[in-house]
Coordinates of C-alpha atoms in Angstrom, one line a residue:
X1 CA 85.3 83.5 92.2
X2 CA 86.7 86.7 93.5
X3 CA 87.1 90.0 91.6
X4 CA 90.6 91.5 91.8
X5 CA 90.5 95.2 92.9
X6 CA 92.9 98.1 93.3
X7 CA 91.6 101.2 95.1
X8 CA 92.9 104.8 94.8
X9 CA 91.7 106.9 97.8
X10 CA 91.9 110.1 99.7
X11 CA 90.8 108.7 103.0
X12 CA 88.4 110.5 104.3
X13 CA 85.4 109.2 106.3
X14 CA 83.6 107.6 103.5
X15 CA 86.8 106.3 101.8
X16 CA 87.4 104.5 105.1
X17 CA 83.9 103.0 104.8
X18 CA 84.8 101.9 101.3
X19 CA 88.2 100.5 102.3
X20 CA 86.6 98.4 105.1
X21 CA 84.2 96.9 102.6
X22 CA 86.8 96.2 100.0
X23 CA 89.2 94.7 102.6
X24 CA 86.6 92.4 104.2
X25 CA 84.2 91.3 101.5
X26 CA 85.0 87.7 100.4
X27 CA 84.0 88.5 96.8
X28 CA 86.9 90.9 96.4
X29 CA 90.7 90.4 96.2
X30 CA 92.1 93.7 97.3
X31 CA 95.6 93.8 95.7
X32 CA 96.8 97.4 96.5
X33 CA 95.7 100.8 97.6
X34 CA 97.1 104.1 96.4
X35 CA 96.7 107.4 98.1
X36 CA 96.3 111.0 96.7
X37 CA 95.7 114.4 98.3
X38 CA 92.0 115.3 98.4
X39 CA 89.9 115.2 101.5
X40 CA 93.1 115.9 103.4
X41 CA 96.8 116.1 102.5
X42 CA 98.4 113.0 100.9
X43 CA 100.6 112.1 103.9
X44 CA 97.6 112.1 106.2
X45 CA 95.6 110.2 103.7
X46 CA 98.3 107.5 103.6
X47 CA 98.4 107.3 107.4
X48 CA 94.6 107.0 107.5
X49 CA 94.6 104.3 104.8
X50 CA 97.3 102.2 106.6
X51 CA 95.4 102.5 109.9
X52 CA 92.1 101.4 108.3
X53 CA 93.7 98.4 106.7
X54 CA 95.4 97.4 109.9
X55 CA 92.1 97.5 111.8
X56 CA 90.6 95.3 109.0
X57 CA 93.5 92.8 109.5
X58 CA 94.8 93.5 106.0
X59 CA 98.5 94.5 106.5
X60 CA 99.2 92.3 103.5
X61 CA 97.8 95.0 101.2
X62 CA 100.5 97.3 99.8
X63 CA 99.8 101.0 100.2
X64 CA 101.7 103.8 98.5
X65 CA 101.5 107.6 98.6
X66 CA 101.0 109.5 95.3
X67 CA 100.3 113.0 94.1
X68 CA 100.2 115.6 96.8
X69 CA 98.4 118.2 94.7
X70 CA 96.3 118.5 91.5
X71 CA 97.9 118.7 88.1
X72 CA 97.5 122.4 87.8
X73 CA 96.0 124.0 90.8
X74 CA 96.6 124.3 94.6
X75 CA 94.8 121.6 96.6
X76 CA 91.4 122.3 98.2
X77 CA 90.8 120.0 101.2
X78 CA 87.5 119.0 102.8
X79 CA 88.4 118.9 106.4
X80 CA 85.2 120.8 107.1
X81 CA 83.4 117.5 106.2
X82 CA 85.9 114.9 107.4
X83 CA 87.5 116.5 110.4
X84 CA 91.1 117.8 110.8
X85 CA 92.6 114.3 110.5
X86 CA 90.2 113.3 107.7
X87 CA 88.8 110.5 109.8
X88 CA 86.4 112.3 112.1
X89 CA 89.0 113.1 114.7
X90 CA 88.0 109.9 116.5
X91 CA 91.3 109.5 118.3
X92 CA 92.1 106.0 117.1
X93 CA 95.7 105.1 117.5
X94 CA 97.8 105.5 114.3
X95 CA 99.6 102.5 112.9
X96 CA 103.4 102.2 112.8
X97 CA 103.3 100.4 109.5
X98 CA 105.2 102.3 106.8
X99 CA 103.9 102.7 103.2
X100 CA 105.5 101.1 100.2
X101 CA 108.6 102.9 99.1
X102 CA 107.3 103.2 95.5
X103 CA 105.3 106.2 94.3
X104 CA 101.6 105.3 93.9
X105 CA 101.9 105.5 90.1
X106 CA 104.8 103.0 90.2
X107 CA 102.9 100.7 92.5
X108 CA 99.8 100.9 90.2
X109 CA 102.0 100.2 87.2
X110 CA 103.7 97.2 88.8
X111 CA 100.5 95.6 90.1
X112 CA 98.6 96.1 86.8
X113 CA 101.4 94.8 84.7
X114 CA 101.4 91.7 86.9
X115 CA 97.7 91.3 86.4
X116 CA 97.4 91.1 82.6
X117 CA 96.2 87.5 82.9
X118 CA 93.6 88.4 85.5
X119 CA 92.8 92.1 85.1
X120 CA 91.7 94.2 88.0
X121 CA 88.8 96.5 88.6
X122 CA 90.3 99.9 89.4
X123 CA 88.2 101.8 91.9
X124 CA 89.2 105.5 92.4
X125 CA 87.2 107.2 95.2
X126 CA 89.3 110.3 95.1
X127 CA 90.6 113.0 92.7
X128 CA 92.0 111.0 89.8
X129 CA 95.5 112.6 89.7
X130 CA 97.3 109.3 90.2
X131 CA 95.2 107.6 87.6
X132 CA 95.8 110.3 85.0
X133 CA 99.6 110.2 85.6
X134 CA 99.5 106.4 85.3
X135 CA 97.6 106.2 82.0
X136 CA 99.6 108.9 80.3
X137 CA 103.0 107.7 81.6
X138 CA 102.5 103.9 81.4
X139 CA 99.6 103.3 79.0
X140 CA 100.7 99.7 78.8
X141 CA 99.4 99.2 82.3
X142 CA 95.9 99.4 80.8
X143 CA 96.3 95.7 79.9
X144 CA 95.9 94.9 83.6
X145 CA 92.6 96.9 84.0
X146 CA 89.3 95.2 83.3
X147 CA 87.2 98.3 84.2
X148 CA 87.4 101.6 86.1
X149 CA 84.5 102.2 88.6
X150 CA 85.0 105.7 89.9
X151 CA 83.2 107.7 92.5
X152 CA 82.9 111.2 91.1
X153 CA 80.9 113.5 88.9
X154 CA 77.2 114.0 88.6
X155 CA 74.7 114.1 85.8
X156 CA 72.6 116.7 87.6
X157 CA 74.1 119.0 90.3
X158 CA 77.4 119.2 92.3
X159 CA 78.4 119.6 95.9
X160 CA 81.8 121.4 95.9
X161 CA 80.0 124.0 93.7
X162 CA 76.5 124.1 92.3
X163 CA 77.7 122.2 89.2
X164 CA 80.8 120.2 90.2
X165 CA 81.3 117.2 92.5
X166 CA 84.3 117.4 94.8
X167 CA 86.6 114.7 93.4
X168 CA 86.3 116.1 89.9
X169 CA 86.4 119.7 91.1
X170 CA 89.6 119.1 93.0
X171 CA 91.4 118.1 89.8
X172 CA 89.3 118.5 86.6
X173 CA 92.2 118.0 84.2
X174 CA 92.9 114.6 85.8
X175 CA 89.4 113.3 85.3
X176 CA 89.4 114.7 81.7
X177 CA 92.6 112.9 81.0
X178 CA 91.4 109.6 82.5
X179 CA 88.2 109.6 80.5
X180 CA 90.1 110.4 77.3
X181 CA 92.8 107.8 78.0
X182 CA 90.2 105.1 78.9
X183 CA 88.4 105.8 75.6
X184 CA 91.6 105.5 73.6
X185 CA 92.8 102.4 75.4
X186 CA 89.5 100.6 75.4
X187 CA 88.9 100.6 79.2
X188 CA 85.2 100.4 80.2
X189 CA 84.3 103.1 82.8
X190 CA 81.4 103.3 85.3
X191 CA 80.7 106.7 86.9
X192 CA 79.2 106.3 90.4
X193 CA 78.4 109.9 91.0
X194 CA 76.2 112.2 93.1
X195 CA 73.1 111.0 91.4
X196 CA 73.4 107.8 93.5
X197 CA 76.0 108.7 96.1
X198 CA 73.7 109.8 98.9
X199 CA 71.2 107.0 98.5
X200 CA 72.7 104.1 100.5
X201 CA 72.5 105.3 104.1
X202 CA 72.9 103.9 107.6
X203 CA 70.9 105.1 110.6
X204 CA 72.3 106.4 113.9
X205 CA 70.9 103.4 115.6
X206 CA 72.5 101.0 113.2
X207 CA 75.8 102.8 113.7
X208 CA 75.4 102.5 117.5
X209 CA 75.0 98.8 117.1
X210 CA 78.1 98.5 115.1
X211 CA 80.1 100.6 117.5
X212 CA 78.9 98.5 120.4
X213 CA 80.7 95.4 119.0
X214 CA 83.8 97.1 120.4
X215 CA 87.3 95.6 120.4
X216 CA 88.7 98.4 118.2
X217 CA 87.8 96.3 115.2
X218 CA 86.2 97.1 111.8
X219 CA 82.6 97.2 113.2
X220 CA 83.4 99.7 115.9
X221 CA 85.3 101.9 113.5
X222 CA 82.5 101.7 110.9
X223 CA 79.9 102.7 113.6
X224 CA 81.9 105.6 114.9
X225 CA 82.5 106.9 111.3
X226 CA 78.8 106.9 110.6
X227 CA 78.0 108.5 114.0
X228 CA 80.5 111.2 113.2
X229 CA 78.7 112.1 110.0
X230 CA 75.3 112.1 111.8
X231 CA 76.7 114.5 114.3
X232 CA 78.5 116.7 111.8
X233 CA 75.4 117.1 109.7
X234 CA 72.8 117.0 112.4
X235 CA 71.0 114.0 110.9
X236 CA 69.6 110.7 112.0
X237 CA 71.4 108.8 109.2
X238 CA 74.4 109.2 107.0
X239 CA 75.5 108.0 103.6
X240 CA 78.1 105.3 103.1
X241 CA 79.3 107.4 100.3
X242 CA 82.3 106.1 98.5
X243 CA 81.5 102.6 99.8
X244 CA 78.6 102.5 97.3
X245 CA 81.2 102.4 94.4
X246 CA 82.6 99.3 96.0
X247 CA 79.1 97.8 96.4
X248 CA 78.7 98.4 92.6
X249 CA 81.7 96.2 92.0
X250 CA 80.4 93.4 94.3
X251 CA 76.8 93.7 93.2
X252 CA 76.5 95.6 89.9
X253 CA 72.8 94.7 89.6
X254 CA 72.1 97.2 92.5
X255 CA 72.5 100.2 90.2
X256 CA 71.0 101.2 86.8
X257 CA 73.5 102.6 84.4
X258 CA 73.1 104.2 81.0
X259 CA 76.0 104.5 78.5
X260 CA 76.3 108.3 77.8
X261 CA 79.0 110.6 76.4
X262 CA 80.7 112.6 79.2
X263 CA 83.0 115.6 79.1
X264 CA 84.6 117.6 81.9
X265 CA 84.2 121.4 81.9
X266 CA 87.7 122.9 82.3
X267 CA 87.2 126.6 81.5
X268 CA 83.9 127.7 82.9
X269 CA 84.0 130.4 85.6
X270 CA 81.0 129.0 87.4
X271 CA 81.1 125.4 86.1
X272 CA 84.7 124.3 86.2
X273 CA 84.8 120.6 87.1
X274 CA 81.3 119.9 86.0
X275 CA 80.8 116.5 84.3
X276 CA 78.7 117.2 81.3
X277 CA 76.6 114.1 80.6
X278 CA 75.0 114.2 77.2
X279 CA 71.7 112.4 76.9
X280 CA 70.8 113.6 73.4
X281 CA 69.9 111.0 70.8
X282 CA 68.6 113.1 67.9
X283 CA 71.1 113.4 65.0
X284 CA 69.7 116.9 64.1
X285 CA 71.1 118.4 67.3
X286 CA 74.3 116.3 67.2
X287 CA 75.1 117.2 63.6
X288 CA 74.8 120.9 64.3
X289 CA 76.8 120.8 67.6
X290 CA 80.2 122.3 66.8
X291 CA 81.8 120.2 69.6
X292 CA 80.3 116.9 68.5
X293 CA 79.8 114.1 70.9
X294 CA 82.5 113.1 73.5
X295 CA 84.4 110.0 72.5
X296 CA 84.3 109.1 76.2
X297 CA 81.2 107.0 76.6
X298 CA 80.7 106.1 80.3
X299 CA 78.2 103.9 82.1
X300 CA 76.6 106.6 84.2
X301 CA 74.8 105.3 87.4
X302 CA 71.4 107.1 87.6
X303 CA 69.5 104.9 90.0
X304 CA 70.6 102.8 93.0
X305 CA 68.9 100.2 95.2
X306 CA 69.9 102.1 98.3
X307 CA 68.7 99.6 100.9
X308 CA 70.4 96.7 99.1
X309 CA 73.8 98.5 99.2
X310 CA 73.4 99.7 102.8
X311 CA 72.5 96.2 103.9
X312 CA 75.5 94.8 102.0
X313 CA 77.8 97.2 103.7
X314 CA 76.3 96.6 107.2
X315 CA 76.6 92.8 106.9
X316 CA 80.2 93.0 105.7
X317 CA 81.6 95.5 108.2
X318 CA 79.6 94.0 111.0
X319 CA 81.1 90.6 110.4
X320 CA 77.9 88.8 109.4

């Protein structure tokens, strides 16, 4: 049995790691990939995505470009993390494959409506602008979604700011809309956030072994992506990042989740984009809270078997 999956990405170094895993693992049926501005601009994200899928031998997977900016604000890219081209400036040749002519939201709609008999797991590893537009414009597409597993947010602290994780910080309104829409449409949601994001990691030596496979294939690209991160941060290892969210789809027993109400802070001067995870269980506090509990109850990942997920990724991208 395979799990049908659709990914929404802002490729990015760790999105590329996630795409390689989703494209290559036999337990997943990757049906489409949609692109959004985030780590770099949407056009470059689309080029990166097409290139990664070609390297993985998956030109059969449709790819479409979507939102170029957040719903309300100007985009804030992360080239300081991912390099000028978003892929570590590794110099790999770009593909000449063109993206699907449809807008990403239209591709999502069509794929999901075609999947109502076999609903897909939707895996956003990027700002959720495309997903917000989809669920508000075509709510009937929810019939084709079995679950949303998104990389974003945090129960504790942020990275883009002290309180906000980058994907949510980039477009807080989009995440708020997705959580609200999912609650209203009955879509289960798992949040794979910063509390587990940095756990699964690959060493510089393991990356060198992957890169040594050569042939300009998935293993070499995976190794060079990890090596870039090690160099960028002056470390002997690097997280597989977004790929952990894909691991959570393949092997959900590798994380511990707790169902908790979640809101997104939209107005705070210092906390805009924070995911406010509510662990309270005493009715006295809840009854006296003027806001009440969020209706968006999310399975929040709080612990991860880091070695288990790192090994899963290494076996897959290495061709074992």
